[in-house]
């Protein structure tokens, strides 16, 4: 019997802890336990034999930390080979009749992935893949990925396992006392991602005892459609006479775990502090307990690195603003790689209350595959909303899905054979909920029947790929009512039939309906209400449209989703008829007078006021005059205050941010009206290779933008060659380099040298915590700037 | 002697407001107060307080400090530990979620990133203080803590802290550059019995 068959109808017992046993046999703190496979094979074999004899069905190889970060390739091969031999020895000499399996044990790399740490996602996949390939070569029955405290690292390991073996895979995570992973994922988010990628079982291990993990297990059991794994510690660690002991006794452990087996846990074992005695107690205690059947919870769910979003109850709002179609400013931002503009679009929509962000980077001027992935990764560093990957390019879709942290929405597939052939394998491999458009080779049917039939065809084809109904959301296509006054009714009836007859969720790009008509908001929001009433589960919409939000919140209230009308009452505060509470209209408390509202807003750092004041000024004043007569003088007041020591850095930054808001308004106006922008010159900026700190660099960038420079921000950890290439490509007269750590100063020296050699026209200005005037001179930089303002002053002198 | 590596989580230590202002190099103004308060509000329960620690004996010979399975050649560490009966090694960290916010705001709103940085530094220092206070209550006589890279103590010593304490179990990792992720983490020695 193979593992999958055994798992289907039985409770599976895993082994317990190994660390405690090895320590008792003399493993020192800091010694690598994986080497004991070779040096103390007898100890490992005895422990594993004891586990099999205590009733374990699965024993994990002693390979938790066996990876190429800790061992050379040849030693790694040897360690894994012997670890598997040891486990097989235990299996072959055990005295029970229970089916026995050997699992290749995979623990975390011990490095944090980007953006918090420095490990690249693909590098993480490669590290896991190396271990897994060796394990597969020497023969195991399944792969156990365990103690993962980061969703992204879990994904890297799972992907490596899927790409290098056809074995069953179990993934268990280490949840903290707050019920989440260290990097923020809830149990629901983990279930979404792991099930989406096709694990055989999932659950929790380590970190806490059975009692503390119980609430997490209940959450997992409530949402998981695959068997749930429970592998707690023997309670919490305590120090007694200088030794660490765990506070739960074997019989207590057995009772707690058995109670959860009765609730539905199907795979059970122990982690830190547990011994064969604990497993013996457990298998004895749970003897005769009938396995609870694993049922499909039939949830349509997507996730980010932190949270899950479920379709089918309250309607889901998908923000449509990150899409260059018809948006000049966004198109320009994509071409200029102006990430901060795009990030603000993301965060702004989140503040308006959307649940998912649609991300489309499809313009002919850029390499969509790279840009889309970059935008997705960057967005995930500033928002915890799940994303909808919106692209017509299969290669861009694949790369973005690969790097995405969580289970994404995929926008979109349709009934054409070619589309399904391209998209479904990606859904299967990376997980995802796919939006399926009810059109095919023959176009969009103009009957309800026609659209429902395409939906049926899509479902049947998806099934061949192993994708179930719950991972498909149908878009029945909103068409312009101005072109065909029967069109909306077909769309709405199709929604209702797909929901009733096929049991699937639906989504609409609502605003297409009003194409060609005036006052589109009125038509859109009314159509939205009708669609919601027809059973629509989600809408791709503009969250800045107040009419749409009004419909959404009132619908929720009227449909009983909003207890005590709480959300509605909260939402109306932001509507334009409501009395605005927020940042005060400026009434000067101090005796200082300001020459304009905008100047005062910039000096005091009020962003909202800066925005409205700029919009007001633009009605009467030329953009360039606002910059030169209002913003720059205000910034100078703050800058002088900073230099004199009466204004501090946070104050300086708040002013800079307020003026940035003002600039953004002006920039938008300039783009929309084709006025020529005031460009003080190009400034290339980067944090040097090896350095992952960029607060300082970002502050300098912000101030430079304030003073009208066209800043090209290459980000952090940037190779010297990339900096040079950019300088040459833009013929930038100046480049700014930042380094925080002494260890990365050589990279800065290298970059300066390269630029001096290959781009002699370009001035170099350097800064950062560890930098000194002397060092700057030594490496041949043109200028050492002690802070952001000094950089601005220097840039002004260079550009003159 | 606490001779096996132990991980312990602490309750929220009291906030030292002045230290936050100092780390942010700012004055105590209305605007600053509002910003700090709103950062704390956003942080909510996103901070955890974990410490991994172990107590070790050592000998000193000619400015080389020898532990059971590693040694350090450092005049300043030898001086610091001279006269102590044992030494506590620890890693303290307030977790990764504050780093997410710092990353986010460093891209969108640097003033907020700056304050979050300052809060993070204050929080992890206060955590280390809470850890030491508890040891003192248990009867330990402690000297002020001493970290790798202080004086002539090599930063490479970070590797020994990680090898022995395995703080990866509470989510703290060591980067190639020997700095830690999450960034708001501290490693240090504490001389005992001086």
PDB file of N, CA and C in Angstrom, chain B residues 142-181:
ATOM      1  N   UNK B 142      24.416  41.018  37.268  1.00  0.00           N
ATOM      2  CA  UNK B 142      24.723  41.199  35.837  1.00  0.00           C
ATOM      3  C   UNK B 142      25.446  42.509  35.558  1.00  0.00           C
ATOM      4  N   UNK B 143      26.336  42.473  34.558  1.00  0.00           N
ATOM      5  CA  UNK B 143      26.954  43.701  34.052  1.00  0.00           C
ATOM      6  C   UNK B 143      26.150  44.181  32.843  1.00  0.00           C
ATOM      7  N   UNK B 144      26.343  45.450  32.439  1.00  0.00           N
ATOM      8  CA  UNK B 144      25.650  45.911  31.217  1.00  0.00           C
ATOM      9  C   UNK B 144      26.030  45.028  30.033  1.00  0.00           C
ATOM     10  N   UNK B 145      25.089  44.839  29.067  1.00  0.00           N
ATOM     11  CA  UNK B 145      25.349  43.894  27.981  1.00  0.00           C
ATOM     12  C   UNK B 145      26.412  44.396  27.000  1.00  0.00           C
ATOM     13  N   UNK B 146      26.951  43.447  26.255  1.00  0.00           N
ATOM     14  CA  UNK B 146      28.099  43.707  25.397  1.00  0.00           C
ATOM     15  C   UNK B 146      27.937  42.912  24.104  1.00  0.00           C
ATOM     16  N   UNK B 147      27.905  43.604  22.971  1.00  0.00           N
ATOM     17  CA  UNK B 147      27.539  42.933  21.713  1.00  0.00           C
ATOM     18  C   UNK B 147      28.714  42.720  20.771  1.00  0.00           C
ATOM     19  N   UNK B 148      28.615  41.737  19.856  1.00  0.00           N
ATOM     20  CA  UNK B 148      29.612  41.608  18.800  1.00  0.00           C
ATOM     21  C   UNK B 148      29.730  42.939  18.054  1.00  0.00           C
ATOM     22  N   UNK B 149      30.930  43.274  17.653  1.00  0.00           N
ATOM     23  CA  UNK B 149      31.260  44.525  16.963  1.00  0.00           C
ATOM     24  C   UNK B 149      31.523  45.680  17.937  1.00  0.00           C
ATOM     25  N   UNK B 150      31.242  45.485  19.239  1.00  0.00           N
ATOM     26  CA  UNK B 150      31.696  46.479  20.230  1.00  0.00           C
ATOM     27  C   UNK B 150      33.205  46.302  20.350  1.00  0.00           C
ATOM     28  N   UNK B 151      33.938  47.377  20.530  1.00  0.00           N
ATOM     29  CA  UNK B 151      35.386  47.289  20.730  1.00  0.00           C
ATOM     30  C   UNK B 151      36.026  46.454  19.641  1.00  0.00           C
ATOM     31  N   UNK B 152      36.897  45.540  20.033  1.00  0.00           N
ATOM     32  CA  UNK B 152      37.546  44.710  19.015  1.00  0.00           C
ATOM     33  C   UNK B 152      36.893  43.330  18.908  1.00  0.00           C
ATOM     34  N   UNK B 153      35.659  43.212  19.402  1.00  0.00           N
ATOM     35  CA  UNK B 153      34.965  41.916  19.292  1.00  0.00           C
ATOM     36  C   UNK B 153      34.527  41.720  17.839  1.00  0.00           C
ATOM     37  N   UNK B 154      35.012  40.659  17.206  1.00  0.00           N
ATOM     38  CA  UNK B 154      34.702  40.515  15.782  1.00  0.00           C
ATOM     39  C   UNK B 154      33.216  40.292  15.540  1.00  0.00           C
ATOM     40  N   UNK B 155      32.703  40.923  14.493  1.00  0.00           N
ATOM     41  CA  UNK B 155      31.292  40.763  14.130  1.00  0.00           C
ATOM     42  C   UNK B 155      31.016  39.310  13.734  1.00  0.00           C
ATOM     43  N   UNK B 156      32.066  38.607  13.295  1.00  0.00           N
ATOM     44  CA  UNK B 156      31.907  37.192  12.899  1.00  0.00           C
ATOM     45  C   UNK B 156      31.395  36.329  14.051  1.00  0.00           C
ATOM     46  N   UNK B 157      31.535  36.858  15.282  1.00  0.00           N
ATOM     47  CA  UNK B 157      31.048  36.112  16.439  1.00  0.00           C
ATOM     48  C   UNK B 157      29.538  35.862  16.365  1.00  0.00           C
ATOM     49  N   UNK B 158      28.842  36.654  15.554  1.00  0.00           N
ATOM     50  CA  UNK B 158      27.408  36.445  15.326  1.00  0.00           C
ATOM     51  C   UNK B 158      27.143  34.987  14.951  1.00  0.00           C
ATOM     52  N   UNK B 159      28.064  34.405  14.169  1.00  0.00           N
ATOM     53  CA  UNK B 159      27.867  33.015  13.733  1.00  0.00           C
ATOM     54  C   UNK B 159      27.806  32.066  14.913  1.00  0.00           C
ATOM     55  N   UNK B 160      28.651  32.311  15.941  1.00  0.00           N
ATOM     56  CA  UNK B 160      28.640  31.435  17.119  1.00  0.00           C
ATOM     57  C   UNK B 160      27.309  31.570  17.876  1.00  0.00           C
ATOM     58  N   UNK B 161      26.825  32.810  18.001  1.00  0.00           N
ATOM     59  CA  UNK B 161      25.522  33.004  18.649  1.00  0.00           C
ATOM     60  C   UNK B 161      24.447  32.186  17.935  1.00  0.00           C
ATOM     61  N   UNK B 162      24.487  32.217  16.612  1.00  0.00           N
ATOM     62  CA  UNK B 162      23.451  31.512  15.849  1.00  0.00           C
ATOM     63  C   UNK B 162      23.639  30.008  15.898  1.00  0.00           C
ATOM     64  N   UNK B 163      24.898  29.571  15.876  1.00  0.00           N
ATOM     65  CA  UNK B 163      25.157  28.138  15.921  1.00  0.00           C
ATOM     66  C   UNK B 163      24.671  27.562  17.251  1.00  0.00           C
ATOM     67  N   UNK B 164      24.944  28.278  18.335  1.00  0.00           N
ATOM     68  CA  UNK B 164      24.629  27.742  19.661  1.00  0.00           C
ATOM     69  C   UNK B 164      23.157  27.943  20.036  1.00  0.00           C
ATOM     70  N   UNK B 165      22.637  29.127  19.766  1.00  0.00           N
ATOM     71  CA  UNK B 165      21.289  29.451  20.269  1.00  0.00           C
ATOM     72  C   UNK B 165      20.177  29.056  19.295  1.00  0.00           C
ATOM     73  N   UNK B 166      20.504  28.824  18.046  1.00  0.00           N
ATOM     74  CA  UNK B 166      19.500  28.508  17.018  1.00  0.00           C
ATOM     75  C   UNK B 166      18.269  29.411  17.107  1.00  0.00           C
ATOM     76  N   UNK B 167      18.483  30.720  17.057  1.00  0.00           N
ATOM     77  CA  UNK B 167      17.327  31.627  17.157  1.00  0.00           C
ATOM     78  C   UNK B 167      16.422  31.564  15.934  1.00  0.00           C
ATOM     79  N   UNK B 168      16.830  30.806  14.900  1.00  0.00           N
ATOM     80  CA  UNK B 168      15.947  30.594  13.749  1.00  0.00           C
ATOM     81  C   UNK B 168      14.608  30.037  14.218  1.00  0.00           C
ATOM     82  N   UNK B 169      14.657  29.296  15.344  1.00  0.00           N
ATOM     83  CA  UNK B 169      13.408  28.715  15.870  1.00  0.00           C
ATOM     84  C   UNK B 169      12.402  29.783  16.251  1.00  0.00           C
ATOM     85  N   UNK B 170      12.896  30.985  16.599  1.00  0.00           N
ATOM     86  CA  UNK B 170      11.923  32.053  16.863  1.00  0.00           C
ATOM     87  C   UNK B 170      11.924  33.048  15.702  1.00  0.00           C
ATOM     88  N   UNK B 171      12.457  32.603  14.566  1.00  0.00           N
ATOM     89  CA  UNK B 171      12.333  33.398  13.350  1.00  0.00           C
ATOM     90  C   UNK B 171      13.447  34.400  13.107  1.00  0.00           C
ATOM     91  N   UNK B 172      14.536  34.322  13.861  1.00  0.00           N
ATOM     92  CA  UNK B 172      15.634  35.262  13.635  1.00  0.00           C
ATOM     93  C   UNK B 172      16.706  34.572  12.797  1.00  0.00           C
ATOM     94  N   UNK B 173      17.152  35.248  11.744  1.00  0.00           N
ATOM     95  CA  UNK B 173      18.124  34.638  10.848  1.00  0.00           C
ATOM     96  C   UNK B 173      19.314  35.569  10.658  1.00  0.00           C
ATOM     97  N   UNK B 174      20.425  34.967  10.251  1.00  0.00           N
ATOM     98  CA  UNK B 174      21.653  35.733  10.049  1.00  0.00           C
ATOM     99  C   UNK B 174      21.894  35.885   8.549  1.00  0.00           C
ATOM    100  N   UNK B 175      22.116  37.121   8.130  1.00  0.00           N
ATOM    101  CA  UNK B 175      22.376  37.365   6.703  1.00  0.00           C
ATOM    102  C   UNK B 175      23.851  37.187   6.379  1.00  0.00           C
ATOM    103  N   UNK B 176      24.121  37.128   5.060  1.00  0.00           N
ATOM    104  CA  UNK B 176      25.494  37.033   4.581  1.00  0.00           C
ATOM    105  C   UNK B 176      26.374  38.124   5.190  1.00  0.00           C
ATOM    106  N   UNK B 177      25.806  39.301   5.349  1.00  0.00           N
ATOM    107  CA  UNK B 177      26.567  40.447   5.848  1.00  0.00           C
ATOM    108  C   UNK B 177      26.700  40.433   7.375  1.00  0.00           C
ATOM    109  N   UNK B 178      26.205  39.363   8.014  1.00  0.00           N
ATOM    110  CA  UNK B 178      26.253  39.177   9.473  1.00  0.00           C
ATOM    111  C   UNK B 178      25.309  40.094  10.230  1.00  0.00           C
ATOM    112  N   UNK B 179      24.467  40.807   9.501  1.00  0.00           N
ATOM    113  CA  UNK B 179      23.362  41.499  10.161  1.00  0.00           C
ATOM    114  C   UNK B 179      22.195  40.527  10.240  1.00  0.00           C
ATOM    115  N   UNK B 180      21.227  40.869  11.097  1.00  0.00           N
ATOM    116  CA  UNK B 180      20.128  39.921  11.300  1.00  0.00           C
ATOM    117  C   UNK B 180      18.848  40.344  10.579  1.00  0.00           C
ATOM    118  N   UNK B 181      18.054  39.371  10.201  1.00  0.00           N
ATOM    119  CA  UNK B 181      16.678  39.591   9.765  1.00  0.00           C
ATOM    120  C   UNK B 181      15.804  38.740  10.671  1.00  0.00           C
TER     121      UNK B 181
END
